[in-house]
Amino acid sequence: MRILLIEDETKIASFIRRGLREEHYTVDVADTGEKGLYTAEINPYDLIILDLMLPDRDGLTVCRELRKKQINTPVLMLTARNAVRDKVSGLDAGADDYLTKPFAFNELLARVRALLRRQGTNKTTILKVADLEINQLTQKAHRNSKPINLTSKEYALLEFLMLNANQLVTRTMISEHVWQEDFDSFTNVIDVYINYLRKKIDQPTAKKLIHTIRGSGYILKDPATEP
Ligand code: CA
């Protein structure tokens, strides 16, 4: 599940991002309304967390713009004010829910889950490549109908590879989407985790799905689709 967080306050943004990543969500952060709109247009998100007070344009405008561009991703609005008027305006602008700052992280998480569940009814959450399948809601993986036991990091990495199936995924992309921002991309942590995944996913079968593109990164693909 990929979440876009549009929030200019660095401390709050990193607090939310860290917490959500611990829950296996992939989180991108935009620190202005402009960047948020642009990012939401080029990437598919399952949820957008949008701060009301932004340096360039306010959250309400951003939300209206998103809806005008036919981006119907659920929006959870963050507001520092507790005025009923702000909440009503947020919902009128096309937000699906709102949360007043300061909030407990668990409350944010509960609302994120609720919005994703609501969306889950009309959106497939099963990703499939050959006989490998993951369910983004339960975060369970199966290969050839056999369950695969993954750690949360392994799951997040696999989900990212599957979301980008049949495309080259570079180490930079992985470090940006699956690891924290302070992650040192010169370490071999990614390769180590790719090896863990290979052992769990590819080694028990003859058909390899995870391929190394030397010097570039990795591709997860069904070998049957090769020309
Ligand atoms: Ca703000």
mmCIF file of C-alpha atoms and ligand atoms in Angstrom:
data_model
loop_
_atom_site.group_PDB
_atom_site.id
_atom_site.type_symbol
_atom_site.label_atom_id
_atom_site.label_comp_id
_atom_site.label_asym_id
_atom_site.label_seq_id
_atom_site.Cartn_x
_atom_site.Cartn_y
_atom_site.Cartn_z
ATOM 1 C CA MET A 1 0.000 0.000 0.000
ATOM 2 C CA ARG A 2 1.461 3.276 -1.081
ATOM 3 C CA ILE A 3 0.679 6.479 0.757
ATOM 4 C CA LEU A 4 1.428 10.066 -0.189
ATOM 5 C CA LEU A 5 1.947 12.423 2.725
ATOM 6 C CA ILE A 6 1.680 16.128 1.910
ATOM 7 C CA GLU A 7 3.031 17.946 4.950
ATOM 8 C CA ASP A 8 5.537 20.782 5.255
ATOM 9 C CA GLU A 9 6.448 20.397 8.929
ATOM 10 C CA THR A 10 9.522 18.184 8.872
ATOM 11 C CA LYS A 11 9.088 16.805 12.381
ATOM 12 C CA ILE A 12 5.479 15.770 11.887
ATOM 13 C CA ALA A 13 6.206 14.406 8.417
ATOM 14 C CA SER A 14 9.063 12.212 9.613
ATOM 15 C CA PHE A 15 7.063 11.044 12.648
ATOM 16 C CA ILE A 16 4.156 9.952 10.427
ATOM 17 C CA ARG A 17 6.403 8.455 7.770
ATOM 18 C CA ARG A 18 8.431 6.456 10.259
ATOM 19 C CA GLY A 19 5.304 5.112 11.950
ATOM 20 C CA LEU A 20 3.607 4.150 8.697
ATOM 21 C CA ARG A 21 6.724 2.489 7.345
ATOM 22 C CA GLU A 22 6.934 0.414 10.492
ATOM 23 C CA GLU A 23 3.449 -0.789 9.559
ATOM 24 C CA HIS A 24 4.821 -1.808 6.119
ATOM 25 C CA TYR A 25 3.285 1.044 4.169
ATOM 26 C CA THR A 26 5.339 2.643 1.450
ATOM 27 C CA VAL A 27 5.348 6.384 2.081
ATOM 28 C CA ASP A 28 6.335 9.287 -0.145
ATOM 29 C CA VAL A 29 6.473 12.785 1.309
ATOM 30 C CA ALA A 30 5.824 16.081 -0.471
ATOM 31 C CA ASP A 31 6.493 19.271 1.500
ATOM 32 C CA THR A 32 4.447 21.684 -0.604
ATOM 33 C CA GLY A 33 1.000 21.550 -2.184
ATOM 34 C CA GLU A 34 2.559 21.965 -5.605
ATOM 35 C CA LYS A 35 4.871 18.963 -5.184
ATOM 36 C CA GLY A 36 2.026 16.979 -3.676
ATOM 37 C CA LEU A 37 -0.221 17.551 -6.689
ATOM 38 C CA TYR A 38 2.572 16.693 -9.087
ATOM 39 C CA THR A 39 3.515 13.509 -7.199
ATOM 40 C CA ALA A 40 -0.130 12.422 -6.972
ATOM 41 C CA GLU A 41 -0.476 12.809 -10.725
ATOM 42 C CA ILE A 42 2.523 10.688 -11.662
ATOM 43 C CA ASN A 43 2.189 7.878 -9.091
ATOM 44 C CA PRO A 44 -0.727 5.675 -8.141
ATOM 45 C CA TYR A 45 -1.480 6.045 -4.432
ATOM 46 C CA ASP A 46 -3.857 4.129 -2.224
ATOM 47 C CA LEU A 47 -4.219 7.017 0.174
ATOM 48 C CA ILE A 48 -3.222 10.662 0.494
ATOM 49 C CA ILE A 49 -2.648 12.295 3.869
ATOM 50 C CA LEU A 50 -2.964 16.014 3.337
ATOM 51 C CA ASP A 51 -2.102 18.795 5.760
ATOM 52 C CA LEU A 52 -4.458 21.773 5.717
ATOM 53 C CA MET A 53 -1.736 24.385 6.305
ATOM 54 C CA LEU A 54 0.898 24.331 3.575
ATOM 55 C CA PRO A 55 3.379 27.050 2.596
ATOM 56 C CA ASP A 56 2.182 27.569 -0.969
ATOM 57 C CA ARG A 57 -1.452 26.606 -1.272
ATOM 58 C CA ASP A 58 -3.706 25.291 1.456
ATOM 59 C CA GLY A 59 -4.881 21.722 1.746
ATOM 60 C CA LEU A 60 -8.417 22.581 0.693
ATOM 61 C CA THR A 61 -7.207 23.930 -2.652
ATOM 62 C CA VAL A 62 -4.949 20.922 -3.135
ATOM 63 C CA CYS A 63 -7.848 18.583 -2.408
ATOM 64 C CA ARG A 64 -10.159 20.369 -4.864
ATOM 65 C CA GLU A 65 -7.406 20.266 -7.504
ATOM 66 C CA LEU A 66 -6.925 16.528 -6.992
ATOM 67 C CA ARG A 67 -10.631 15.878 -7.480
ATOM 68 C CA LYS A 68 -10.727 18.169 -10.506
ATOM 69 C CA LYS A 69 -7.931 16.085 -12.040
ATOM 70 C CA GLN A 70 -10.053 12.967 -11.458
ATOM 71 C CA ILE A 71 -7.672 11.652 -8.821
ATOM 72 C CA ASN A 72 -10.125 9.886 -6.557
ATOM 73 C CA THR A 73 -7.650 8.454 -4.063
ATOM 74 C CA PRO A 74 -9.041 8.699 -0.518
ATOM 75 C CA VAL A 75 -7.809 11.828 1.269
ATOM 76 C CA LEU A 76 -7.277 12.095 5.004
ATOM 77 C CA MET A 77 -6.998 15.760 5.920
ATOM 78 C CA LEU A 78 -4.837 16.896 8.835
ATOM 79 C CA THR A 79 -5.865 20.101 10.519
ATOM 80 C CA ALA A 80 -4.334 22.020 13.397
ATOM 81 C CA ARG A 81 -7.613 23.755 14.039
ATOM 82 C CA ASN A 82 -10.536 22.189 15.709
ATOM 83 C CA ALA A 83 -13.181 24.366 14.156
ATOM 84 C CA VAL A 84 -16.243 22.623 12.788
ATOM 85 C CA ARG A 85 -16.076 25.009 9.842
ATOM 86 C CA ASP A 86 -12.668 23.633 8.774
ATOM 87 C CA LYS A 87 -13.861 20.071 8.976
ATOM 88 C CA VAL A 88 -16.927 20.830 6.902
ATOM 89 C CA SER A 89 -14.849 22.700 4.311
ATOM 90 C CA GLY A 90 -12.440 19.765 4.144
ATOM 91 C CA LEU A 91 -15.189 17.290 3.479
ATOM 92 C CA ASP A 92 -16.800 19.681 0.988
ATOM 93 C CA ALA A 93 -13.479 19.964 -0.857
ATOM 94 C CA GLY A 94 -13.545 16.194 -1.399
ATOM 95 C CA ALA A 95 -11.639 14.845 1.610
ATOM 96 C CA ASP A 96 -12.851 11.510 2.971
ATOM 97 C CA ASP A 97 -11.911 12.003 6.595
ATOM 98 C CA TYR A 98 -10.027 14.454 8.804
ATOM 99 C CA LEU A 99 -7.886 14.333 11.907
ATOM 100 C CA THR A 100 -7.120 17.226 14.248
ATOM 101 C CA LYS A 101 -3.556 17.842 15.367
ATOM 102 C CA PRO A 102 -2.131 16.868 17.744
ATOM 103 C CA PHE A 103 -3.208 13.272 17.372
ATOM 104 C CA ALA A 104 -2.043 9.930 18.681
ATOM 105 C CA PHE A 105 -0.321 7.878 16.006
ATOM 106 C CA ASN A 106 -2.661 4.971 16.694
ATOM 107 C CA GLU A 107 -5.620 7.126 15.798
ATOM 108 C CA LEU A 108 -4.023 8.101 12.514
ATOM 109 C CA LEU A 109 -3.317 4.440 11.837
ATOM 110 C CA ALA A 110 -6.897 3.439 12.590
ATOM 111 C CA ARG A 111 -8.196 6.020 10.121
ATOM 112 C CA VAL A 112 -5.678 5.011 7.485
ATOM 113 C CA ARG A 113 -6.794 1.398 7.814
ATOM 114 C CA ALA A 114 -10.466 2.354 7.681
ATOM 115 C CA LEU A 115 -9.991 4.407 4.505
ATOM 116 C CA LEU A 116 -7.942 1.680 2.849
ATOM 117 C CA ARG A 117 -10.560 -0.921 3.784
ATOM 118 C CA ARG A 118 -13.317 1.235 2.378
ATOM 119 C CA GLN A 119 -11.387 1.543 -0.836
ATOM 120 C CA GLY A 120 -10.545 -2.165 -0.795
ATOM 121 C CA THR A 121 -14.104 -3.059 -1.708
ATOM 122 C CA ASN A 122 -13.782 -1.708 -5.207
ATOM 123 C CA LYS A 123 -10.103 -2.222 -5.784
ATOM 124 C CA THR A 124 -8.127 -5.382 -6.111
ATOM 125 C CA THR A 125 -5.526 -5.839 -3.438
ATOM 126 C CA ILE A 126 -4.136 -9.112 -4.768
ATOM 127 C CA LEU A 127 -0.938 -8.794 -6.783
ATOM 128 C CA LYS A 128 0.079 -11.743 -8.921
ATOM 129 C CA VAL A 129 3.173 -12.607 -10.928
ATOM 130 C CA ALA A 130 3.183 -16.170 -12.300
ATOM 131 C CA ASP A 131 2.288 -18.395 -9.329
ATOM 132 C CA LEU A 132 3.434 -15.834 -6.768
ATOM 133 C CA GLU A 133 0.640 -13.929 -5.082
ATOM 134 C CA ILE A 134 0.477 -11.334 -2.323
ATOM 135 C CA ASN A 135 -2.536 -9.847 -0.620
ATOM 136 C CA GLN A 136 -1.925 -6.208 0.256
ATOM 137 C CA LEU A 137 -4.635 -6.146 2.885
ATOM 138 C CA THR A 138 -3.544 -9.173 4.891
ATOM 139 C CA GLN A 139 0.120 -8.807 3.807
ATOM 140 C CA LYS A 140 0.359 -12.539 3.203
ATOM 141 C CA ALA A 141 2.337 -14.091 0.377
ATOM 142 C CA HIS A 142 1.844 -17.409 -1.405
ATOM 143 C CA ARG A 143 3.793 -19.192 -4.086
ATOM 144 C CA ASN A 144 2.093 -22.073 -5.862
ATOM 145 C CA SER A 145 -0.608 -21.767 -3.143
ATOM 146 C CA LYS A 146 1.944 -22.438 -0.397
ATOM 147 C CA PRO A 147 2.225 -19.721 2.252
ATOM 148 C CA ILE A 148 5.555 -17.895 2.483
ATOM 149 C CA ASN A 149 6.572 -16.526 5.828
ATOM 150 C CA LEU A 150 8.052 -13.035 5.390
ATOM 151 C CA THR A 151 9.371 -10.444 7.821
ATOM 152 C CA SER A 152 7.855 -6.984 7.468
ATOM 153 C CA LYS A 153 10.890 -5.683 5.584
ATOM 154 C CA GLU A 154 10.868 -8.632 3.212
ATOM 155 C CA TYR A 155 7.152 -8.126 2.626
ATOM 156 C CA ALA A 156 7.621 -4.427 1.877
ATOM 157 C CA LEU A 157 10.435 -5.177 -0.560
ATOM 158 C CA LEU A 158 8.434 -7.903 -2.300
ATOM 159 C CA GLU A 159 5.349 -5.701 -2.532
ATOM 160 C CA PHE A 160 7.429 -2.962 -4.124
ATOM 161 C CA LEU A 161 8.927 -5.395 -6.650
ATOM 162 C CA MET A 162 5.459 -6.720 -7.475
ATOM 163 C CA LEU A 163 3.941 -3.267 -7.863
ATOM 164 C CA ASN A 164 6.681 -2.666 -10.437
ATOM 165 C CA ALA A 165 6.625 -6.144 -11.982
ATOM 166 C CA ASN A 166 8.328 -6.539 -15.373
ATOM 167 C CA GLN A 167 10.178 -3.244 -14.891
ATOM 168 C CA LEU A 168 13.687 -2.516 -13.774
ATOM 169 C CA VAL A 169 13.737 -1.516 -10.133
ATOM 170 C CA THR A 170 16.939 0.266 -9.198
ATOM 171 C CA ARG A 171 18.578 0.224 -5.775
ATOM 172 C CA THR A 172 17.811 3.933 -5.514
ATOM 173 C CA MET A 173 14.095 3.262 -6.070
ATOM 174 C CA ILE A 174 14.168 0.544 -3.447
ATOM 175 C CA SER A 175 16.024 2.701 -0.952
ATOM 176 C CA GLU A 176 13.535 5.534 -1.516
ATOM 177 C CA HIS A 177 10.382 3.454 -1.311
ATOM 178 C CA VAL A 178 11.177 0.635 1.039
ATOM 179 C CA TRP A 179 13.832 2.046 3.331
ATOM 180 C CA GLN A 180 13.966 5.180 5.443
ATOM 181 C CA GLU A 181 15.365 8.377 4.054
ATOM 182 C CA ASP A 182 18.511 8.236 6.176
ATOM 183 C CA PHE A 183 19.290 4.849 4.656
ATOM 184 C CA ASP A 184 22.860 4.586 3.366
ATOM 185 C CA SER A 185 22.516 3.253 -0.161
ATOM 186 C CA PHE A 186 26.199 2.338 -0.306
ATOM 187 C CA THR A 187 25.679 -0.540 2.065
ATOM 188 C CA ASN A 188 24.696 -3.925 0.695
ATOM 189 C CA VAL A 189 21.533 -4.158 2.795
ATOM 190 C CA ILE A 190 19.305 -4.283 -0.290
ATOM 191 C CA ASP A 191 21.271 -7.162 -1.809
ATOM 192 C CA VAL A 192 21.096 -8.994 1.499
ATOM 193 C CA TYR A 193 17.300 -8.642 1.576
ATOM 194 C CA ILE A 194 16.977 -9.634 -2.076
ATOM 195 C CA ASN A 195 18.853 -12.805 -1.154
ATOM 196 C CA TYR A 196 16.501 -13.468 1.750
ATOM 197 C CA LEU A 197 13.570 -13.098 -0.652
ATOM 198 C CA ARG A 198 15.186 -15.357 -3.220
ATOM 199 C CA LYS A 199 15.656 -18.069 -0.618
ATOM 200 C CA LYS A 200 12.016 -17.895 0.392
ATOM 201 C CA ILE A 201 10.420 -17.323 -2.992
ATOM 202 C CA ASP A 202 12.615 -18.703 -5.729
ATOM 203 C CA GLN A 203 14.771 -21.381 -4.182
ATOM 204 C CA PRO A 204 12.038 -23.920 -3.445
ATOM 205 C CA THR A 205 10.939 -23.846 -7.103
ATOM 206 C CA ALA A 206 12.635 -24.157 -10.462
ATOM 207 C CA LYS A 207 11.109 -20.993 -11.895
ATOM 208 C CA LYS A 208 13.055 -17.885 -10.843
ATOM 209 C CA LEU A 209 11.098 -14.663 -10.644
ATOM 210 C CA ILE A 210 13.681 -12.289 -9.163
ATOM 211 C CA HIS A 211 16.374 -11.359 -11.673
ATOM 212 C CA THR A 212 19.475 -9.251 -11.133
ATOM 213 C CA ILE A 213 20.310 -6.693 -13.775
ATOM 214 C CA ARG A 214 24.000 -6.270 -13.150
ATOM 215 C CA GLY A 215 24.993 -2.755 -12.171
ATOM 216 C CA SER A 216 21.382 -1.530 -12.361
ATOM 217 C CA GLY A 217 19.041 -3.331 -10.033
ATOM 218 C CA TYR A 218 16.386 -6.015 -10.159
ATOM 219 C CA ILE A 219 13.368 -7.149 -12.099
ATOM 220 C CA LEU A 220 10.607 -9.354 -10.822
ATOM 221 C CA LYS A 221 9.014 -11.061 -13.782
ATOM 222 C CA ASP A 222 7.368 -14.201 -15.015
ATOM 223 C CA PRO A 223 9.926 -16.025 -17.194
ATOM 224 C CA ALA A 224 7.029 -17.367 -19.307
ATOM 225 C CA THR A 225 6.412 -13.855 -20.651
ATOM 226 C CA GLU A 226 9.949 -13.538 -22.054
ATOM 227 C CA PRO A 227 10.196 -13.250 -25.826
HETATM 228 CA CA CA B 1 1.605 22.379 7.830
#
